[in-house]
mmCIF file of C-alpha atoms in Angstrom:
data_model
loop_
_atom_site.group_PDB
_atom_site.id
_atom_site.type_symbol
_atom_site.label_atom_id
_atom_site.label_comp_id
_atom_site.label_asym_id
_atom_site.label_seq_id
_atom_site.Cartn_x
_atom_site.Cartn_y
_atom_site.Cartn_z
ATOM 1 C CA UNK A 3 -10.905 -11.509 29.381
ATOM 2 C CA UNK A 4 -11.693 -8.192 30.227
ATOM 3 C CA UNK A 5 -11.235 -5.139 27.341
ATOM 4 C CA UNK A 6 -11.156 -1.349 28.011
ATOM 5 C CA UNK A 7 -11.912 1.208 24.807
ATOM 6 C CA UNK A 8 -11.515 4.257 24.525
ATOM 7 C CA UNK A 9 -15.231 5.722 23.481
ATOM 8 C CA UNK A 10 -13.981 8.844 21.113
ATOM 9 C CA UNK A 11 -10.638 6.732 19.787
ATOM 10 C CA UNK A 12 -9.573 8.206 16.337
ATOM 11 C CA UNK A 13 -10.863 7.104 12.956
ATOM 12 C CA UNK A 14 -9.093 5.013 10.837
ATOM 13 C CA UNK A 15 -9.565 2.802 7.917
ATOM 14 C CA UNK A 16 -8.975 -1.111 8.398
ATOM 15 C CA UNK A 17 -10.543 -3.105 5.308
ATOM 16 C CA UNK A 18 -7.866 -4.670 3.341
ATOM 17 C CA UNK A 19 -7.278 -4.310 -0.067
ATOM 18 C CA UNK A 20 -8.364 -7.101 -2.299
ATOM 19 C CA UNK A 21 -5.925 -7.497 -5.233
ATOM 20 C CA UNK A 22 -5.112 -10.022 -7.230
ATOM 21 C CA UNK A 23 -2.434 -12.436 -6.176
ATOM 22 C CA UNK A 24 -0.967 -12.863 -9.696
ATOM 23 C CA UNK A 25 -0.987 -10.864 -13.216
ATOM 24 C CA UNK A 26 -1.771 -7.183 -12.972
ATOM 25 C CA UNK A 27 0.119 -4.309 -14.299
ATOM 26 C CA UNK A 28 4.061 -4.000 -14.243
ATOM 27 C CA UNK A 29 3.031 0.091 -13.302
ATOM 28 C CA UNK A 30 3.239 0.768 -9.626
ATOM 29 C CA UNK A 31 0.042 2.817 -8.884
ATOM 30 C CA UNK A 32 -0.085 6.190 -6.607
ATOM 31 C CA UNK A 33 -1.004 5.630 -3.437
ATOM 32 C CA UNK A 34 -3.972 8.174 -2.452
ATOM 33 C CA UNK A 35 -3.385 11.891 -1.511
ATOM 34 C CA UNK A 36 -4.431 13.123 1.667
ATOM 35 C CA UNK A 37 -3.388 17.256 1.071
ATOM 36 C CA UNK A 38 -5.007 19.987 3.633
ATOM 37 C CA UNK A 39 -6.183 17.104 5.857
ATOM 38 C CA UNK A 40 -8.479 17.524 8.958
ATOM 39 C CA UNK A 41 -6.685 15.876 11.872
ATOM 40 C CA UNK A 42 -8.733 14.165 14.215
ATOM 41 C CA UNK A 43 -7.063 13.308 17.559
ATOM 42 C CA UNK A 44 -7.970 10.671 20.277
ATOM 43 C CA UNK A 45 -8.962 11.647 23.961
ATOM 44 C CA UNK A 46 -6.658 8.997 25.084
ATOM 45 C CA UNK A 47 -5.051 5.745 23.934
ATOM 46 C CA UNK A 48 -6.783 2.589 23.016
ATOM 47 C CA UNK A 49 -6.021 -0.377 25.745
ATOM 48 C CA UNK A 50 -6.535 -3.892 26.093
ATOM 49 C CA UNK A 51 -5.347 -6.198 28.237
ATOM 50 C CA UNK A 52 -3.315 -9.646 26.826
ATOM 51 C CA UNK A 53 -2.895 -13.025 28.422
ATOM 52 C CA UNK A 54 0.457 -13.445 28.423
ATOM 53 C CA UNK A 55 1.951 -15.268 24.951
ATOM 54 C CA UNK A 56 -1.711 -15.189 23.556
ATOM 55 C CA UNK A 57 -1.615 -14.466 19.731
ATOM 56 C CA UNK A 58 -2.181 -11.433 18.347
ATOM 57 C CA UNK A 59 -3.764 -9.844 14.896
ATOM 58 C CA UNK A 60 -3.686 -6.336 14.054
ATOM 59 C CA UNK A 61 -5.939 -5.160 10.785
ATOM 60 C CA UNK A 62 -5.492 -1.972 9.351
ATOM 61 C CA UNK A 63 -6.308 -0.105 5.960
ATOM 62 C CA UNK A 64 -4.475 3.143 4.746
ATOM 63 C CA UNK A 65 -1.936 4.795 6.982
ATOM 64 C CA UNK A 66 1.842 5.433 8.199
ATOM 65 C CA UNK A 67 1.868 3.034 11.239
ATOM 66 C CA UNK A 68 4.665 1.854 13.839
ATOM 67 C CA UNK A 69 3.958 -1.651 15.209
ATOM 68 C CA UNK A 70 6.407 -2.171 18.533
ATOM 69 C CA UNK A 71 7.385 -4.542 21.181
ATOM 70 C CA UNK A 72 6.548 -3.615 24.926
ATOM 71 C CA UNK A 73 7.356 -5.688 27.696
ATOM 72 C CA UNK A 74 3.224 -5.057 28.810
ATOM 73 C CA UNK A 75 0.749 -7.567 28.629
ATOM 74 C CA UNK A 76 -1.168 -5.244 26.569
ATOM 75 C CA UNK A 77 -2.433 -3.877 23.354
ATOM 76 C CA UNK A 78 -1.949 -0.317 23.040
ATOM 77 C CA UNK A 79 -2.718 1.877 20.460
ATOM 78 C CA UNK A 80 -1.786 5.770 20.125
ATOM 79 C CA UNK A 81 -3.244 6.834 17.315
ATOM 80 C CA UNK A 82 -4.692 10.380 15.161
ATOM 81 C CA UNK A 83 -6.547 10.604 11.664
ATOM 82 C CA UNK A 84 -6.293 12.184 8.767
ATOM 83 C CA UNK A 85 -8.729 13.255 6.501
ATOM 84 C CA UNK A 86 -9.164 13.806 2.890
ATOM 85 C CA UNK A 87 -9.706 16.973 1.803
ATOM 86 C CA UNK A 88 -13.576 16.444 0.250
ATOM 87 C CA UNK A 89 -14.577 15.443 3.477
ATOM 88 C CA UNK A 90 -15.807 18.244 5.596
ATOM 89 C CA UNK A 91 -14.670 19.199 9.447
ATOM 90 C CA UNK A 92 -18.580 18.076 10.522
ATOM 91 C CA UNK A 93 -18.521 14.757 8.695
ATOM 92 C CA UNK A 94 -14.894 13.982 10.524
ATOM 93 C CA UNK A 95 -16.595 14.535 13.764
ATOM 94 C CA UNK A 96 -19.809 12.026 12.490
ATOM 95 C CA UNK A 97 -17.144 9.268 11.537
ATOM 96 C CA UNK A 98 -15.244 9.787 14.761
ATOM 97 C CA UNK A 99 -18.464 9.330 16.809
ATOM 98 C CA UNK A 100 -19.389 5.905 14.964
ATOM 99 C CA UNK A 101 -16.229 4.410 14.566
ATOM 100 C CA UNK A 102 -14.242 2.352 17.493
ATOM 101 C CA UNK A 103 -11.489 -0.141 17.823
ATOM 102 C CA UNK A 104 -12.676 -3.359 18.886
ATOM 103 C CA UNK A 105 -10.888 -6.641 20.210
ATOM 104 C CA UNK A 106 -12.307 -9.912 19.154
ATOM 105 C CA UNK A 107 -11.230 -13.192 20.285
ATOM 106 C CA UNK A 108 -10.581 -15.445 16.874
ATOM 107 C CA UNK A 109 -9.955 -18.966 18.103
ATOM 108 C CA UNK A 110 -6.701 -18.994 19.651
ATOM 109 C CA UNK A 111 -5.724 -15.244 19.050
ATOM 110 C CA UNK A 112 -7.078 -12.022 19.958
ATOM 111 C CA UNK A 113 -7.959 -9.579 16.999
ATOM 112 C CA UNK A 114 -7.749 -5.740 17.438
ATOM 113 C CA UNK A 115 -9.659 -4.198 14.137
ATOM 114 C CA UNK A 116 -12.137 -1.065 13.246
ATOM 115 C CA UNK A 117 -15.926 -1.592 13.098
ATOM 116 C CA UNK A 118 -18.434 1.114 12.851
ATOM 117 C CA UNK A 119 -18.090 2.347 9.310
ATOM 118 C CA UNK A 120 -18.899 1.025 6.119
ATOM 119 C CA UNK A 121 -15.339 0.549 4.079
ATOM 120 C CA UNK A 122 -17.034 3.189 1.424
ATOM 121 C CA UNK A 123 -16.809 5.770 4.174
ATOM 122 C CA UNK A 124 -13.468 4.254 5.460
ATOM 123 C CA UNK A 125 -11.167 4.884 2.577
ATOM 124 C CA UNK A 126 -11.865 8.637 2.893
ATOM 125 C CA UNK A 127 -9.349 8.171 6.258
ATOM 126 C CA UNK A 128 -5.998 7.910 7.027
ATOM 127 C CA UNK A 129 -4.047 6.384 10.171
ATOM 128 C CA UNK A 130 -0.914 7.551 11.633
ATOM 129 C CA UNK A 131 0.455 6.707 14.701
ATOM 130 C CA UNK A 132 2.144 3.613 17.122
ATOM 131 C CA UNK A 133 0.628 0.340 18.261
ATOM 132 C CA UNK A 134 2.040 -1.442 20.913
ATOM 133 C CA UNK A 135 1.958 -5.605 21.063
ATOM 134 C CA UNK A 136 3.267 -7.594 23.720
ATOM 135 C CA UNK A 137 7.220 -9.418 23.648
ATOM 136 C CA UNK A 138 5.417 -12.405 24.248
ATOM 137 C CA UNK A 139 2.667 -12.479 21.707
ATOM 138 C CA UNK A 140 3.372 -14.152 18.650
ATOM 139 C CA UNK A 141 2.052 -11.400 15.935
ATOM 140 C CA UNK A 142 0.005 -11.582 12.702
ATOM 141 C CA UNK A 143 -0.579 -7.950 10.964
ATOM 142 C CA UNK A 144 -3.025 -7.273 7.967
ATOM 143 C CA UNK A 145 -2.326 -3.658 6.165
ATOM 144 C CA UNK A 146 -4.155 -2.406 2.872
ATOM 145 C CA UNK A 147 -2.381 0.652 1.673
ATOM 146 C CA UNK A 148 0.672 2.613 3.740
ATOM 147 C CA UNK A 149 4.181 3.100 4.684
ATOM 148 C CA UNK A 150 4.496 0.302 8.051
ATOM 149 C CA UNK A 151 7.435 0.155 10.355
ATOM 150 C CA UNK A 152 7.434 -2.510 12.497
ATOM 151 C CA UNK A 153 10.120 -3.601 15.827
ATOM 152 C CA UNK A 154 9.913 -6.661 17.032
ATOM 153 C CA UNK A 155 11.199 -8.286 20.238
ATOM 154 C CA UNK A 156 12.308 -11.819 18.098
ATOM 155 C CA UNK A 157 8.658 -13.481 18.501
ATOM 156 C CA UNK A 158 7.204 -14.873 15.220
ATOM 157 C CA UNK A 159 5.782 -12.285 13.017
ATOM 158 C CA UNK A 160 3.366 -12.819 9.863
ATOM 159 C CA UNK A 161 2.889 -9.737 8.010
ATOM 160 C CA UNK A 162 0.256 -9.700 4.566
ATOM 161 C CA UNK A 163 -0.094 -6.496 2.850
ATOM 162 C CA UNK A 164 -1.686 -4.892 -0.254
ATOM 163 C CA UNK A 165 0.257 -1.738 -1.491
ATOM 164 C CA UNK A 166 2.869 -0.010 0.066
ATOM 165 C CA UNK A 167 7.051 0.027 1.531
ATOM 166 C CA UNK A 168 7.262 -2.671 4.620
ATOM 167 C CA UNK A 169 10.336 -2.420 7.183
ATOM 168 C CA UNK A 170 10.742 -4.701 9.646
ATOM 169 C CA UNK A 171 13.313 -4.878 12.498
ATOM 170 C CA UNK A 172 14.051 -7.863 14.995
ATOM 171 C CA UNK A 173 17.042 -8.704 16.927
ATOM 172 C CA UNK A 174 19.443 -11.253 14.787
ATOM 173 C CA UNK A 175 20.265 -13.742 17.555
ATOM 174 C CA UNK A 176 16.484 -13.957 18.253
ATOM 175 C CA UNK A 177 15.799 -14.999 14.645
ATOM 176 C CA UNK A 178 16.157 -18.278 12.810
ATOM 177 C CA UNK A 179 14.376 -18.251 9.736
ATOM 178 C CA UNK A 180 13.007 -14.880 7.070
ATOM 179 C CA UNK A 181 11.084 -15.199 4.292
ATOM 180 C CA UNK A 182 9.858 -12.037 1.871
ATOM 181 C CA UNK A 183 7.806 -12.553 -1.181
ATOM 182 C CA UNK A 184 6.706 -9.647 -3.130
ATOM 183 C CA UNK A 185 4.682 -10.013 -6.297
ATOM 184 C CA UNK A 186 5.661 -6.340 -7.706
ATOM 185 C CA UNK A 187 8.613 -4.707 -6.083
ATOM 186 C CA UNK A 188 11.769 -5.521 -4.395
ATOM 187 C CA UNK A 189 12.830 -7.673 -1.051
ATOM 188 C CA UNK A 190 15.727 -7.741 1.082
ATOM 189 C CA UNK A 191 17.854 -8.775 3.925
ATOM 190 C CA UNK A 192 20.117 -7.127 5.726
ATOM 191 C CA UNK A 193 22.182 -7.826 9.306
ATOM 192 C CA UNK A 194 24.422 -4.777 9.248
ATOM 193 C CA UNK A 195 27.271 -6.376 7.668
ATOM 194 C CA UNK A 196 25.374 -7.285 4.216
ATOM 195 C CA UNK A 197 22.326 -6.976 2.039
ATOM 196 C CA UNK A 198 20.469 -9.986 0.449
ATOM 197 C CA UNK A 199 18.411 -9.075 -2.594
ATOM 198 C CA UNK A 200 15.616 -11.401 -3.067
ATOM 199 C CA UNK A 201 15.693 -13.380 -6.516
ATOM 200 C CA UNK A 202 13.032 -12.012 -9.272
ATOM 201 C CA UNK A 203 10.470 -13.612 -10.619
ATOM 202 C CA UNK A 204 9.004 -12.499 -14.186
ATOM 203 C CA UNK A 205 10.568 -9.711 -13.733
ATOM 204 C CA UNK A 206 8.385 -8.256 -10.872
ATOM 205 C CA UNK A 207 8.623 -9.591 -8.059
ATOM 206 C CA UNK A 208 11.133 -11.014 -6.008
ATOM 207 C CA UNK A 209 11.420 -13.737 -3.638
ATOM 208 C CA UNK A 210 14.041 -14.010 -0.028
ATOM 209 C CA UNK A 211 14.381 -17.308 1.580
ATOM 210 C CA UNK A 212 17.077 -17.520 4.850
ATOM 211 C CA UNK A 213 17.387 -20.229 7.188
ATOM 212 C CA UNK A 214 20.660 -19.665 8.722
ATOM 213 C CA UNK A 215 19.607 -17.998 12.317
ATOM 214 C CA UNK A 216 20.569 -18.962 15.478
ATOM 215 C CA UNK A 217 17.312 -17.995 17.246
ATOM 216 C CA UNK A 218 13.809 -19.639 17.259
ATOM 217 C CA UNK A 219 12.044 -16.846 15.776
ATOM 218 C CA UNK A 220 10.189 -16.587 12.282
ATOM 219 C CA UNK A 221 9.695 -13.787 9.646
ATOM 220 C CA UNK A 222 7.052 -14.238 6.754
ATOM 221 C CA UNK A 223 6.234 -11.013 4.736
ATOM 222 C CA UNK A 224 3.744 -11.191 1.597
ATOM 223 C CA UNK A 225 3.460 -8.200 -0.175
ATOM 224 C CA UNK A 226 1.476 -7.684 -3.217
ATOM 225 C CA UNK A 227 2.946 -4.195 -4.520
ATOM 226 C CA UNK A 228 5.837 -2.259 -3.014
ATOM 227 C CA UNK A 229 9.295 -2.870 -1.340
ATOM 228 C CA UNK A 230 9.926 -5.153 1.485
ATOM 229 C CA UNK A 231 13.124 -5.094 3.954
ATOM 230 C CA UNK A 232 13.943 -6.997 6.875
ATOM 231 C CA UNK A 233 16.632 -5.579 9.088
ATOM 232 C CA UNK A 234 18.197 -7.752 11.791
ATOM 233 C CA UNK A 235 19.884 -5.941 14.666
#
């Protein structure tokens, strides 16, 4: 399978966040501050080719990111950086020289994730922007810290994250079964006409289990800390 990269693609932090599945404070901790940031741009978007209904992973770290449907058989990734404020303009421009997306094929799927950095020097960054993922590419995303958005086109979607607020949209009549665990922080289900709030447990978390869809698709969300909400359109 041939890949394409874009050599000077924008920095951004992908390790996840390792936290504990259970226990842990009832607190909901701040999410890190990126004030006077540095923005580092790419030259041009971040492409690579997808055999048509061939799996695909996304890994990210920290950032505000929009996952979307396109009816391309590619991966496509439009994306800028920000910086914290302790790191200087020149050491931007050293991390932006090192660091590179990279597709890997994993077995049966394809993985798009950041290598070139050491996750010390990662956590300094932040990632906005859109990523792009095939209709017909069932999709498994990884996120550490952030705010993630995420449209689907009905295909199967996993999504595990560490801290943060998770949306995710998909057509109703394309969708047959959601489920949303969260182990601090609230989950929900909504198709325009009502809300399900998932049930708590220990007082934390909360737990969503539907079944009732007409479609084939499936939505499984586990989040460790933050809100969770499936909309179906």
């Amino acid at each position: 399978m041939s890949t394409r990269c874009a050599p000077s693609i924008a920095l951004v932090l992908f390790a996840l966040l390792a936290l504990p599945l259970a226990g842990g404070a009832a607190e909901r901790p701040t999410l890190p501050e990126f004030g006077e940031e540095i923005y580092v741009l790419a030259d041009e978007p971040f492409v690579v080719p997808i055999e048509s209904g061939l799996p695909v992973r996304i890994r990210f770290g920290v950032g505000e990111i929009d996952i979307s449907a396109s009816p391309a058989d590619e991966v496509r990734a439009d994306l800028e950086v920000r910086c914290r404020r302790t790191l200087s303009e020149a050491l931007c421009e050293k991390y932006r020289r090192r660091l590179r997306l990279e597709p890997r094929e994993r077995g049966d799927r394809i993985e798009v994730r950041w290598v070139g950095l050491s996750r010390w020097k990662l956590r300094k960054l932040r990632l906005e922007g859109t990523v792009y993922v095939p209709v017909s590419s069932p999709l498994e995303v990884r996120i550490g810290v952030g705010d993630i958005d995420i449209h689907t086109a009905g295909q199967d979607l996993a999504v595990q994250m560490g801290i943060g607020d998770l949306s995710v949209f998909a057509p109703e009549r394309s969708v047959g079964e959601v489920e949303i665990a969260t182990r601090i922080g609230d989950a929900s289900l909504s198709d325009g006409r009502s809300t399900r709030e998932g049930g708590r447990r220990l007082l934390l978390g909360s737990r969503l289990r539907w079944s009732d869809g007409s479609g084939d698709g499936r939505v499984t969300v586990a989040l460790k800390i933050g809100d969770a909400k499936v909309t179906l359109e």
